[in-house]
Short mmCIF file of C-alpha atoms in Angstrom, two decimals:
data_model
loop_
_atom_site.label_atom_id
_atom_site.label_comp_id
_atom_site.label_asym_id
_atom_site.label_seq_id
_atom_site.Cartn_x
_atom_site.Cartn_y
_atom_site.Cartn_z
CA MET A 12 30.04 -8.78 2.16
CA ALA A 13 26.26 -7.68 1.81
CA GLY A 14 25.48 -4.36 0.31
CA ILE A 15 22.22 -2.65 -0.29
CA GLN A 16 20.14 -3.02 -3.32
CA ALA A 17 18.23 -0.13 -4.68
CA ILE A 18 14.88 -0.79 -6.43
CA SER A 19 13.28 2.05 -8.24
CA ILE A 20 9.19 2.48 -8.31
CA THR A 21 9.56 1.58 -12.44
CA GLN A 22 10.39 -1.92 -11.20
CA GLU A 23 7.16 -2.51 -9.32
CA GLU A 24 7.14 -6.23 -9.53
CA GLU A 25 10.64 -6.47 -7.88
CA TRP A 26 9.44 -3.84 -5.30
CA ASN A 27 6.04 -6.05 -4.32
CA ARG A 28 8.03 -9.26 -4.26
CA CYS A 29 10.26 -7.45 -1.73
CA ILE A 30 8.07 -6.17 0.61
CA ALA A 31 5.99 -9.36 0.53
CA GLN A 32 8.94 -11.19 2.48
CA PHE A 33 8.09 -8.93 5.45
CA PRO A 34 5.16 -9.76 7.66
CA GLN A 35 5.13 -6.33 9.20
CA HIS A 36 4.68 -4.35 6.11
CA ASP A 37 1.48 -2.32 5.12
CA VAL A 38 0.16 0.11 2.78
CA TYR A 39 2.58 2.56 3.66
CA PHE A 40 5.27 0.52 2.21
CA THR A 41 3.67 -0.14 -1.43
CA PRO A 42 4.58 1.42 -4.75
CA GLY A 43 0.86 2.37 -5.20
CA TYR A 44 1.06 4.36 -2.07
CA VAL A 45 4.42 6.38 -2.78
CA LYS A 46 3.57 7.01 -6.71
CA ALA A 47 1.09 9.65 -5.12
CA PHE A 48 3.34 11.46 -3.17
CA GLN A 49 5.94 11.63 -6.07
CA ILE A 50 3.46 13.40 -7.92
CA CYS A 51 3.21 15.85 -5.00
CA GLY A 52 7.07 16.66 -5.62
CA ASP A 53 8.36 15.06 -2.39
CA GLY A 54 10.96 12.92 -4.32
CA GLU A 55 11.78 9.70 -6.20
CA PRO A 56 10.59 6.90 -4.19
CA VAL A 57 13.38 4.17 -3.62
CA LEU A 58 13.23 0.63 -1.80
CA LEU A 59 16.43 0.16 -0.34
CA PHE A 60 16.94 -3.68 0.31
CA TYR A 61 19.49 -5.52 2.62
CA ASP A 62 20.26 -9.40 2.51
CA GLY A 63 22.74 -10.17 5.04
CA GLU A 64 24.03 -13.32 6.47
CA THR A 65 21.04 -14.22 8.64
CA MET A 66 18.92 -10.96 8.46
CA GLN A 67 17.04 -9.09 5.89
CA ALA A 68 16.19 -5.40 5.85
CA MET A 69 14.01 -2.90 3.96
CA ASN A 70 13.66 0.82 4.14
CA ILE A 71 11.59 2.88 1.63
CA VAL A 72 12.67 6.65 1.25
CA MET A 73 12.05 9.19 -1.06
CA LYS A 74 15.29 10.88 -2.78
CA ARG A 75 15.40 14.66 -2.74
CA PRO A 76 18.19 17.00 -4.28
CA VAL A 77 19.29 18.79 -1.57
CA PRO A 78 18.40 22.89 -1.46
CA VAL A 79 20.77 25.51 -1.98
CA LEU A 80 19.02 28.85 -0.89
CA ARG A 81 22.43 30.97 -1.35
CA THR A 82 24.97 30.45 -3.91
CA GLU A 83 28.75 29.21 -3.29
CA SER A 84 30.30 30.26 -6.41
CA ALA A 85 32.62 27.70 -7.75
CA ASN A 86 31.37 24.91 -5.76
CA ASP A 87 27.66 25.10 -6.44
CA GLN A 88 27.70 22.50 -9.16
CA ALA A 89 29.44 20.42 -6.52
CA ILE A 90 27.04 20.76 -3.63
CA SER A 91 23.94 20.43 -5.91
CA GLU A 92 24.86 16.64 -6.49
CA TYR A 93 24.14 15.89 -3.20
CA CYS A 94 20.53 14.38 -2.16
CA ASP A 95 18.83 13.19 1.07
CA PHE A 96 16.14 10.67 2.56
CA VAL A 97 12.81 11.21 4.05
CA THR A 98 10.09 8.64 5.05
CA PRO A 99 7.32 9.28 2.20
CA TYR A 100 4.58 11.05 3.78
CA GLY A 101 2.83 8.65 6.68
CA TYR A 102 4.84 6.14 8.45
CA GLY A 103 7.73 4.08 7.66
CA GLY A 104 11.22 3.09 8.58
CA PHE A 105 13.53 -0.07 8.47
CA LEU A 106 11.82 -3.53 8.58
CA LEU A 107 13.97 -6.34 9.37
CA LYS A 108 13.32 -9.92 9.58
CA GLY A 109 15.44 -13.39 10.06
CA ASP A 110 17.88 -13.69 12.73
CA ILE A 111 18.08 -10.43 14.26
CA CYS A 112 21.06 -9.98 16.42
CA GLN A 113 23.08 -7.00 17.10
CA GLU A 114 25.84 -7.88 15.23
CA GLU A 115 23.95 -8.43 12.30
CA LYS A 116 22.16 -4.97 12.83
CA ASN A 117 25.94 -3.74 13.04
CA ARG A 118 26.60 -4.96 9.55
CA LEU A 119 23.13 -3.99 8.18
CA ALA A 120 24.24 -0.02 9.93
CA HIS A 121 27.85 -0.11 7.97
CA ALA A 122 26.42 -1.45 4.42
CA TYR A 123 23.84 1.21 4.89
CA LEU A 124 26.34 4.20 5.65
CA ASP A 125 28.69 3.01 2.84
CA PHE A 126 25.73 2.94 0.12
CA CYS A 127 24.66 6.53 1.42
CA ARG A 128 28.30 7.79 1.21
CA GLU A 129 28.79 6.29 -2.54
CA HIS A 130 25.28 7.97 -3.91
CA LYS A 131 26.11 11.52 -1.92
CA VAL A 132 23.30 11.00 0.57
CA VAL A 133 23.82 13.85 3.31
CA ALA A 134 21.16 13.27 5.51
CA GLU A 135 17.68 10.91 6.47
CA PHE A 136 14.60 11.40 8.45
CA ASN A 137 12.68 8.97 9.57
CA ARG A 138 9.03 9.19 10.76
CA TYR A 139 8.84 5.38 11.97
CA HIS A 140 5.28 3.38 12.11
CA PRO A 141 3.70 3.41 15.62
CA VAL A 142 1.55 0.36 15.21
CA ILE A 143 4.48 -1.82 13.83
CA GLY A 144 6.79 -0.27 16.70
CA ASN A 145 9.79 -0.77 14.55
CA ALA A 146 11.43 2.78 15.95
CA HIS A 147 14.04 1.49 18.34
CA ASP A 148 15.42 -1.55 16.09
CA LEU A 149 18.30 0.17 14.41
CA GLU A 150 19.47 2.70 17.38
CA CYS A 151 23.07 1.94 15.94
CA LEU A 152 22.13 3.97 13.19
CA TYR A 153 19.68 6.39 13.85
CA GLN A 154 19.33 8.64 16.59
CA VAL A 155 15.70 8.19 17.65
CA ILE A 156 13.41 10.80 19.57
CA ASP A 157 9.88 9.55 20.94
CA LEU A 158 7.60 12.33 20.32
CA GLY A 159 3.71 12.06 21.31
CA ALA A 160 1.29 9.44 21.36
CA THR A 161 -0.93 8.32 18.74
CA VAL A 162 -4.47 6.37 18.96
CA CYS A 163 -4.83 3.06 17.41
CA MET A 164 -8.25 1.09 17.42
CA ASP A 165 -8.44 -2.83 18.22
CA LEU A 166 -10.71 -4.60 15.62
CA SER A 167 -10.62 -7.99 16.91
CA SER A 168 -14.34 -7.63 17.18
CA LYS A 169 -17.09 -5.38 16.72
CA ALA A 170 -17.95 -5.64 20.75
CA ARG A 171 -14.41 -4.56 21.53
CA ILE A 172 -14.73 -1.68 19.30
CA TRP A 173 -17.77 -0.43 21.29
CA GLU A 174 -16.41 -1.40 24.25
CA ASN A 175 -13.31 0.75 23.66
CA LEU A 176 -15.16 3.87 22.90
CA SER A 177 -15.51 6.61 25.24
CA SER A 178 -19.03 7.29 26.86
CA LYS A 179 -18.95 10.59 25.09
CA ASN A 180 -18.30 9.36 21.94
CA ARG A 181 -21.26 6.43 22.12
CA ASN A 182 -23.48 9.20 22.82
CA MET A 183 -22.09 11.46 19.68
CA ILE A 184 -22.38 8.15 17.29
CA ARG A 185 -25.94 7.41 18.38
CA LYS A 186 -26.98 11.34 18.12
CA ALA A 187 -25.73 11.05 14.42
CA GLN A 188 -27.90 7.92 13.99
CA LYS A 189 -30.94 9.35 15.16
CA SER A 190 -30.36 12.68 13.19
CA GLY A 191 -30.43 10.63 10.14
CA VAL A 192 -26.95 10.25 9.32
CA GLN A 193 -25.93 7.58 6.95
CA VAL A 194 -22.25 6.14 5.92
CA TYR A 195 -21.31 4.76 2.55
CA TRP A 196 -18.31 4.05 1.02
CA GLY A 197 -16.95 3.47 -2.60
CA ARG A 198 -14.38 4.64 -5.01
CA GLU A 199 -16.42 6.41 -7.67
CA GLU A 200 -14.23 9.48 -9.55
CA ARG A 201 -17.39 11.96 -8.43
CA LEU A 202 -16.77 11.06 -4.44
CA PHE A 203 -12.91 12.00 -4.86
CA ALA A 204 -13.88 15.18 -6.69
CA GLU A 205 -16.23 16.41 -3.95
CA PHE A 206 -13.42 15.26 -1.41
CA GLU A 207 -11.04 17.58 -2.72
CA GLN A 208 -13.90 20.68 -2.75
CA ILE A 209 -14.71 19.85 0.64
CA TYR A 210 -11.15 19.30 1.86
CA ASN A 211 -9.66 22.60 0.31
CA ALA A 212 -12.22 24.44 2.00
CA THR A 213 -11.20 22.90 5.28
CA MET A 214 -8.05 23.77 4.64
CA ASP A 215 -8.82 27.18 3.87
CA LYS A 216 -10.50 27.68 7.27
CA VAL A 217 -7.16 26.48 9.15
CA GLY A 218 -5.12 28.50 7.07
CA ALA A 219 -2.92 25.33 6.07
CA ASP A 220 0.51 25.64 4.22
CA SER A 221 -0.04 25.22 0.41
CA TYR A 222 1.82 21.77 0.42
CA TYR A 223 -1.68 20.26 2.00
CA TYR A 224 -3.25 21.66 -1.10
CA PHE A 225 -2.94 18.30 -3.17
CA GLN A 226 -3.17 18.20 -7.04
CA LYS A 227 -6.05 16.37 -8.95
CA GLU A 228 -3.39 13.91 -10.03
CA PHE A 229 -2.60 12.95 -6.29
CA TYR A 230 -6.21 11.73 -5.97
CA HIS A 231 -6.40 10.35 -9.39
CA SER A 232 -3.23 8.44 -8.12
CA ILE A 233 -4.99 7.31 -4.86
CA LEU A 234 -8.03 6.29 -7.07
CA TYR A 235 -6.12 4.11 -9.36
CA ASP A 236 -2.79 3.20 -8.02
CA LEU A 237 -4.62 1.97 -4.79
CA LYS A 238 -7.40 0.24 -6.29
CA GLU A 239 -7.21 -2.62 -3.56
CA ASN A 240 -6.02 -0.29 -0.39
CA ALA A 241 -8.00 2.45 -0.39
CA LEU A 242 -11.87 3.56 -0.07
CA MET A 243 -13.73 6.64 0.40
CA PHE A 244 -16.04 6.56 3.14
CA TYR A 245 -18.59 9.29 3.27
CA ALA A 246 -21.68 10.54 5.75
CA LYS A 247 -24.82 12.10 4.20
CA HIS A 248 -27.34 13.91 5.88
CA GLY A 249 -30.64 13.66 3.32
CA GLU A 250 -29.02 13.88 -0.19
CA LYS A 251 -26.17 16.30 1.00
CA ILE A 252 -22.60 14.63 1.65
CA ILE A 253 -21.32 16.32 5.06
CA ALA A 254 -18.33 14.44 6.06
CA MET A 255 -15.38 12.26 3.73
CA SER A 256 -12.70 10.40 5.01
CA ILE A 257 -9.73 8.55 2.77
CA ILE A 258 -9.37 5.33 4.31
CA LEU A 259 -6.47 3.18 3.35
CA PHE A 260 -5.89 -0.52 4.19
CA GLY A 261 -3.66 -3.70 3.40
CA ASN A 262 -1.82 -6.64 5.42
CA GLY A 263 -4.05 -6.44 8.36
CA GLN A 264 -3.73 -2.59 9.04
CA MET A 265 -6.13 0.37 8.28
CA HIS A 266 -5.54 4.17 8.51
CA TYR A 267 -7.15 7.25 9.10
CA HIS A 268 -5.50 9.07 5.92
CA LEU A 269 -7.21 12.20 4.98
CA SER A 270 -10.54 13.79 6.22
CA ALA A 271 -12.69 16.77 5.67
CA SER A 272 -16.65 17.79 6.85
CA ARG A 273 -18.73 20.61 6.27
CA ARG A 274 -18.41 22.77 9.43
CA GLU A 275 -22.10 23.70 9.63
CA PHE A 276 -23.12 20.00 10.15
CA GLN A 277 -20.59 19.42 12.58
CA ASN A 278 -22.99 19.56 15.38
CA LEU A 279 -24.53 16.32 14.13
CA ALA A 280 -21.25 14.66 14.66
CA PRO A 281 -20.75 12.76 11.26
CA THR A 282 -17.13 12.11 11.55
CA ASN A 283 -17.82 10.13 14.96
CA LEU A 284 -20.22 8.02 13.09
CA LEU A 285 -18.48 7.75 9.94
CA LEU A 286 -14.78 6.55 11.71
CA TYR A 287 -17.16 3.86 13.66
CA GLU A 288 -18.57 2.51 10.68
CA ALA A 289 -14.90 2.47 8.69
CA ALA A 290 -13.91 0.61 12.13
CA CYS A 291 -16.78 -1.84 12.09
CA PHE A 292 -16.27 -2.53 8.19
CA GLY A 293 -12.78 -3.22 8.77
CA CYS A 294 -13.42 -5.57 11.42
CA SER A 295 -15.76 -7.24 9.14
CA ILE A 296 -13.08 -7.85 6.29
CA GLY A 297 -10.79 -9.09 8.90
CA LEU A 298 -8.09 -6.32 9.45
CA LYS A 299 -6.63 -6.09 12.92
CA THR A 300 -6.13 -2.39 13.59
CA PHE A 301 -7.24 0.86 13.00
CA HIS A 302 -4.48 3.57 13.31
CA LEU A 303 -6.10 7.16 13.79
CA GLY A 304 -2.81 9.15 14.62
CA GLY A 305 -2.34 11.64 16.69
CA GLY A 306 -2.18 15.43 17.23
CA LEU A 307 -0.68 18.18 15.10
CA GLY A 308 3.05 18.19 16.08
CA SER A 309 2.59 15.14 18.13
CA ARG A 310 0.68 17.40 20.61
CA GLN A 311 -1.99 16.16 22.83
CA ASP A 312 -4.37 18.85 21.48
CA HIS A 313 -8.10 19.03 20.26
CA LEU A 314 -7.52 16.50 17.41
CA TYR A 315 -5.29 14.34 19.80
CA HIS A 316 -8.45 14.14 22.38
CA PHE A 317 -10.83 13.87 19.39
CA LYS A 318 -9.17 10.26 18.26
CA LYS A 319 -8.35 9.24 21.65
CA GLN A 320 -12.59 8.99 22.34
CA PHE A 321 -12.07 6.11 20.04
CA ASN A 322 -9.95 3.86 22.33
CA ARG A 323 -9.60 4.38 25.98
CA GLN A 324 -7.00 1.97 26.19
CA GLU A 325 -3.11 2.32 25.86
CA ASP A 326 -1.91 4.53 23.08
CA CYS A 327 0.99 3.85 20.39
CA GLN A 328 4.11 5.81 20.32
CA PHE A 329 5.17 7.95 17.44
CA SER A 330 8.99 8.22 16.91
CA ILE A 331 11.39 9.92 14.65
CA GLY A 332 14.71 9.19 13.56
CA ARG A 333 17.81 11.26 12.25
CA LEU A 334 20.94 10.27 10.61
CA ILE A 335 23.71 12.63 9.37
CA VAL A 336 25.58 10.75 6.81
CA ASP A 337 28.32 13.43 5.81
CA GLU A 338 28.68 16.19 8.61
CA GLN A 339 31.04 18.34 6.57
CA ILE A 340 28.00 18.77 3.55
CA TYR A 341 25.59 18.81 6.14
CA ARG A 342 27.69 21.69 7.97
CA ARG A 343 28.13 23.62 4.46
CA LEU A 344 24.51 23.54 3.37
CA TRP A 345 23.36 24.93 6.97
CA ASN A 346 25.75 27.56 6.56
CA LEU A 347 24.77 28.43 3.04
CA ASN A 348 21.12 28.31 3.60
CA PHE A 349 20.70 29.74 7.30
CA ASP A 350 24.28 30.76 8.59
CA GLY A 351 24.36 27.97 10.87
CA LYS A 352 21.87 29.13 13.18
CA GLU A 353 19.38 26.59 14.76
CA THR A 354 16.51 26.08 13.20
CA GLY A 355 14.66 23.64 15.27
CA PHE A 356 14.39 21.67 12.11
CA PHE A 357 15.72 18.37 10.37
CA PRO A 358 17.71 18.38 8.47
CA ALA A 359 18.67 22.36 9.47
CA TYR A 360 19.16 23.48 6.14
CA ARG A 361 15.39 22.47 5.16
CA ALA A 362 13.68 24.83 7.52
CA LYS A 363 12.19 27.04 5.47
CA GLU A 364 10.09 23.78 3.78
#
């Protein structure tokens, strides 16, 4: 009977061989990408590979020890041996290939649950990939919840990119160009250092959680572990950098990863021009899509409507998946941490994070 093979981040060659088998994979599945978020303390990256009778599957997770906020006397040690899984920051979820049928999916689900029980996994939280559209592939295993819309640009031609922009956005791009804003891209350390400065100032202004203040080692990892999959795009007005974005790409897909701008120059619409130029660059090197993401908390807020200006056509669907492997331990943790009160979070015992 087929089982689950766990590949660690230290087995980079095997990891890369595995993901290369799946045509849908992109930068979010690469070891270079997940290393940056291991540095952030998000957990231990693990690739879980299934080789069934007619189907293969893989899932990338961050393995985390469960939090125990209150003591449970003699049982503390036992419960602290448990862990849970979460999709690395960004998007993921299972990828499937081969002769995909419900019978084979059921075999995968049984093998996966057996693996999780053996390795004391309590629960898993998935953020599915909106461009790949893999959210409903394994409803026999996960509770899937469709949340909100995300925006993805079609890079099939520069004419198509321009055609899909809203008329307001075209005017903003023209305004930036007429104002003398110029867009460049590169990978120098000085660019990442300047990005960190502008980005942290942006986080200060919006009152962001401490998690979003990334360490220097995080930027170093993007620079050196994603040499072929990341570029810094930046807009200048005169000699001053006024907007910057880390753009990721791989296997035909492009992603708007992190962004920051100087508020005093926002009237020049530098980010509008930057994203348009990044899309044209992606088109020129043969990429097919440029995913911009959605609004905060999947809401159709100001951020979503800004991104929507870059593609007036159909949105992508963002969905999450929930899996409780060990109901008894899940409830013990929930009771220990929050007295079993509803937290509106999953896993419920991690709400304070």
